[in-house]
């Protein structure tokens, strides 16, 4: 892809960059979307399983669903889009990934500075004492895993109707307020409050670059709309950033 001079010179000057990502950045890794539930799970809506009331009513059912999703996600790999973002960290004084995804692929690709707004499916914790537990532990024992304190263990993901984790949210907001450039990548920009973050960055003067095969409600505020796949556009952009740094 050919990038505009305006985009490249803005990036060359940028000191603080945010990459705000959604399900689309993981599409090329083959992460099935929430809505693409297969087999026995197709008769449930995610809203009916991913909430605290459903969990308290039938923890075994909700745990079966998460065991299924955890196994799928453990078997997929980060794609060139994740790897390009991880490498971009090296070229800017501040580079922050803010993701709505729970698949852990940014960290697996090597990104260090990541805020996870909706949790992480590779983590779990006790609802009583908050002790963390690995997937290995929760998937190898009882259908409803228990903590040594007797409490029920749950996946460390944000369910429908729950608040976002406070520290992650505050970190994300601060990064957006001070961002010179914000990338909005593979997100439909309709899930709130997460979708308010690019707007916040824009209000504070950030240059907004959107990467998506389709226009979204955010396209209107984007300074540049790069139409296409994250796994193709981000590696191209990284090449430009690398060669600009060699010249400097
Ligand atoms: P979304 O499904 O609403 O939107 C995905 C966006 O990605 C769309 O705009 C689509 O056009 C775009 N897209 C598709 N392929 C792409 C590609 N190759 N490159 C770039 N963009 C591409 O996703 P959302 O905005 O993240 O909101 C959905 C919610 O569901 C989030 O809250 C998220 O937590 C959750 N979710 C997470 C995962 C995951 O962890 N991987 C997967 C599905 C859903
Ligand atoms: Zn406990």
mmCIF file of N, CA, C and O in Angstrom, residues 20-25 33 35 100-101 118 184-192 194-196 198-199 210-220 225:
data_model
loop_
_atom_site.group_PDB
_atom_site.id
_atom_site.type_symbol
_atom_site.label_atom_id
_atom_site.label_comp_id
_atom_site.label_asym_id
_atom_site.label_seq_id
_atom_site.Cartn_x
_atom_site.Cartn_y
_atom_site.Cartn_z
ATOM 1 N N UNK A 20 -5.383 1.107 19.047
ATOM 2 C CA UNK A 20 -6.633 0.641 19.661
ATOM 3 C C UNK A 20 -7.172 -0.475 18.767
ATOM 4 O O UNK A 20 -7.429 -0.246 17.588
ATOM 5 N N UNK A 21 -7.286 -1.699 19.313
ATOM 6 C CA UNK A 21 -7.616 -2.834 18.444
ATOM 7 C C UNK A 21 -8.894 -3.554 18.873
ATOM 8 O O UNK A 21 -9.281 -3.536 20.040
ATOM 9 N N UNK A 22 -9.518 -4.204 17.884
ATOM 10 C CA UNK A 22 -10.719 -5.004 18.128
ATOM 11 C C UNK A 22 -10.602 -6.347 17.429
ATOM 12 O O UNK A 22 -9.528 -6.707 16.908
ATOM 13 N N UNK A 23 -11.692 -7.058 17.407
ATOM 14 C CA UNK A 23 -11.721 -8.436 16.902
ATOM 15 C C UNK A 23 -11.095 -8.577 15.512
ATOM 16 O O UNK A 23 -10.511 -9.609 15.191
ATOM 17 N N UNK A 24 -11.187 -7.510 14.688
ATOM 18 C CA UNK A 24 -10.678 -7.584 13.316
ATOM 19 C C UNK A 24 -9.191 -7.851 13.218
ATOM 20 O O UNK A 24 -8.732 -8.467 12.248
ATOM 21 N N UNK A 25 -8.395 -7.419 14.217
ATOM 22 C CA UNK A 25 -6.946 -7.667 14.095
ATOM 23 C C UNK A 25 -6.650 -9.158 14.266
ATOM 24 O O UNK A 25 -5.627 -9.654 13.801
ATOM 25 N N UNK A 33 -15.319 -15.467 15.693
ATOM 26 C CA UNK A 33 -15.988 -14.366 16.380
ATOM 27 C C UNK A 33 -16.994 -14.952 17.355
ATOM 28 O O UNK A 33 -17.405 -16.108 17.235
ATOM 29 N N UNK A 35 -20.002 -14.371 17.459
ATOM 30 C CA UNK A 35 -21.262 -14.730 16.785
ATOM 31 C C UNK A 35 -21.111 -16.012 15.972
ATOM 32 O O UNK A 35 -22.083 -16.606 15.567
ATOM 33 N N UNK A 100 -9.560 -4.542 22.844
ATOM 34 C CA UNK A 100 -10.847 -5.065 23.321
ATOM 35 C C UNK A 100 -10.837 -6.584 23.266
ATOM 36 O O UNK A 100 -11.791 -7.225 23.683
ATOM 37 N N UNK A 101 -9.770 -7.158 22.704
ATOM 38 C CA UNK A 101 -9.724 -8.614 22.540
ATOM 39 C C UNK A 101 -9.267 -9.288 23.822
ATOM 40 O O UNK A 101 -8.505 -8.726 24.599
ATOM 41 N N UNK A 118 -11.083 -5.821 28.146
ATOM 42 C CA UNK A 118 -12.115 -6.840 28.391
ATOM 43 C C UNK A 118 -11.567 -8.123 29.007
ATOM 44 O O UNK A 118 -12.214 -9.162 28.969
ATOM 45 N N UNK A 184 -6.909 3.117 14.929
ATOM 46 C CA UNK A 184 -8.070 2.313 15.294
ATOM 47 C C UNK A 184 -8.107 1.148 14.311
ATOM 48 O O UNK A 184 -8.270 1.337 13.107
ATOM 49 N N UNK A 185 -7.892 -0.066 14.825
ATOM 50 C CA UNK A 185 -7.629 -1.206 13.934
ATOM 51 C C UNK A 185 -8.613 -2.344 14.182
ATOM 52 O O UNK A 185 -8.698 -2.872 15.293
ATOM 53 N N UNK A 186 -9.375 -2.692 13.183
ATOM 54 C CA UNK A 186 -10.231 -3.879 13.273
ATOM 55 C C UNK A 186 -11.283 -3.806 14.344
ATOM 56 O O UNK A 186 -11.596 -4.803 14.987
ATOM 57 N N UNK A 187 -11.821 -2.619 14.539
ATOM 58 C CA UNK A 187 -12.933 -2.514 15.498
ATOM 59 C C UNK A 187 -14.095 -1.785 14.852
ATOM 60 O O UNK A 187 -13.897 -0.824 14.107
ATOM 61 N N UNK A 188 -15.297 -2.291 15.147
ATOM 62 C CA UNK A 188 -16.482 -1.671 14.549
ATOM 63 C C UNK A 188 -16.835 -0.374 15.275
ATOM 64 O O UNK A 188 -17.657 0.404 14.800
ATOM 65 N N UNK A 189 -16.205 -0.147 16.443
ATOM 66 C CA UNK A 189 -16.421 1.114 17.155
ATOM 67 C C UNK A 189 -17.842 1.297 17.661
ATOM 68 O O UNK A 189 -18.329 2.413 17.762
ATOM 69 N N UNK A 190 -18.480 0.204 18.013
ATOM 70 C CA UNK A 190 -19.854 0.322 18.526
ATOM 71 C C UNK A 190 -20.006 -0.197 19.957
ATOM 72 O O UNK A 190 -21.049 -0.028 20.565
ATOM 73 N N UNK A 191 -18.938 -0.850 20.489
ATOM 74 C CA UNK A 191 -19.037 -1.384 21.850
ATOM 75 C C UNK A 191 -18.515 -0.334 22.839
ATOM 76 O O UNK A 191 -17.320 -0.023 22.842
ATOM 77 N N UNK A 192 -19.422 0.227 23.637
ATOM 78 C CA UNK A 192 -19.048 1.264 24.607
ATOM 79 C C UNK A 192 -18.845 0.650 25.966
ATOM 80 O O UNK A 192 -19.434 -0.383 26.251
ATOM 81 N N UNK A 194 -15.591 1.279 25.447
ATOM 82 C CA UNK A 194 -14.308 1.223 24.721
ATOM 83 C C UNK A 194 -14.285 2.177 23.530
ATOM 84 O O UNK A 194 -13.302 2.891 23.297
ATOM 85 N N UNK A 195 -15.377 2.229 22.786
ATOM 86 C CA UNK A 195 -15.402 3.008 21.543
ATOM 87 C C UNK A 195 -15.275 4.514 21.775
ATOM 88 O O UNK A 195 -15.058 5.277 20.827
ATOM 89 N N UNK A 196 -15.401 4.948 23.033
ATOM 90 C CA UNK A 196 -15.239 6.384 23.293
ATOM 91 C C UNK A 196 -13.760 6.792 23.288
ATOM 92 O O UNK A 196 -13.446 7.982 23.204
ATOM 93 N N UNK A 198 -11.142 6.394 21.019
ATOM 94 C CA UNK A 198 -10.647 7.155 19.858
ATOM 95 C C UNK A 198 -11.227 8.571 19.813
ATOM 96 O O UNK A 198 -10.517 9.510 19.404
ATOM 97 N N UNK A 199 -12.459 8.736 20.268
ATOM 98 C CA UNK A 199 -13.074 10.070 20.266
ATOM 99 C C UNK A 199 -12.342 10.989 21.237
ATOM 100 O O UNK A 199 -12.100 12.164 20.964
ATOM 101 N N UNK A 210 -7.384 5.009 10.711
ATOM 102 C CA UNK A 210 -8.211 3.805 10.847
ATOM 103 C C UNK A 210 -7.789 2.757 9.822
ATOM 104 O O UNK A 210 -7.545 3.079 8.653
ATOM 105 N N UNK A 211 -7.689 1.504 10.282
ATOM 106 C CA UNK A 211 -7.386 0.379 9.379
ATOM 107 C C UNK A 211 -8.523 -0.626 9.484
ATOM 108 O O UNK A 211 -8.766 -1.207 10.551
ATOM 109 N N UNK A 212 -9.236 -0.835 8.398
ATOM 110 C CA UNK A 212 -10.412 -1.709 8.402
ATOM 111 C C UNK A 212 -10.825 -1.961 6.949
ATOM 112 O O UNK A 212 -10.761 -1.039 6.142
ATOM 113 N N UNK A 213 -11.246 -3.172 6.620
ATOM 114 C CA UNK A 213 -11.732 -3.403 5.251
ATOM 115 C C UNK A 213 -13.027 -2.651 4.950
ATOM 116 O O UNK A 213 -13.353 -2.423 3.786
ATOM 117 N N UNK A 214 -13.756 -2.295 6.031
ATOM 118 C CA UNK A 214 -15.056 -1.627 5.860
ATOM 119 C C UNK A 214 -15.063 -0.309 6.624
ATOM 120 O O UNK A 214 -14.479 -0.227 7.694
ATOM 121 N N UNK A 215 -15.788 0.697 6.106
ATOM 122 C CA UNK A 215 -15.964 1.907 6.913
ATOM 123 C C UNK A 215 -16.756 1.586 8.186
ATOM 124 O O UNK A 215 -17.505 0.610 8.217
ATOM 125 N N UNK A 216 -16.559 2.394 9.213
ATOM 126 C CA UNK A 216 -17.243 2.190 10.500
ATOM 127 C C UNK A 216 -17.753 3.553 10.981
ATOM 128 O O UNK A 216 -17.446 4.576 10.358
ATOM 129 N N UNK A 217 -18.462 3.577 12.117
ATOM 130 C CA UNK A 217 -18.888 4.877 12.648
ATOM 131 C C UNK A 217 -17.707 5.809 12.978
ATOM 132 O O UNK A 217 -17.885 7.009 13.110
ATOM 133 N N UNK A 218 -16.486 5.228 13.111
ATOM 134 C CA UNK A 218 -15.318 6.064 13.422
ATOM 135 C C UNK A 218 -14.689 6.693 12.185
ATOM 136 O O UNK A 218 -13.884 7.623 12.290
ATOM 137 N N UNK A 219 -15.040 6.169 11.017
ATOM 138 C CA UNK A 219 -14.370 6.624 9.786
ATOM 139 C C UNK A 219 -14.505 8.138 9.602
ATOM 140 O O UNK A 219 -13.581 8.797 9.116
ATOM 141 N N UNK A 220 -15.634 8.675 10.031
ATOM 142 C CA UNK A 220 -15.882 10.114 9.888
ATOM 143 C C UNK A 220 -14.870 10.990 10.611
ATOM 144 O O UNK A 220 -14.581 12.097 10.158
ATOM 145 N N UNK A 225 -8.125 6.998 6.399
ATOM 146 C CA UNK A 225 -8.796 5.701 6.444
ATOM 147 C C UNK A 225 -8.047 4.763 5.505
ATOM 148 O O UNK A 225 -8.037 4.970 4.289
#
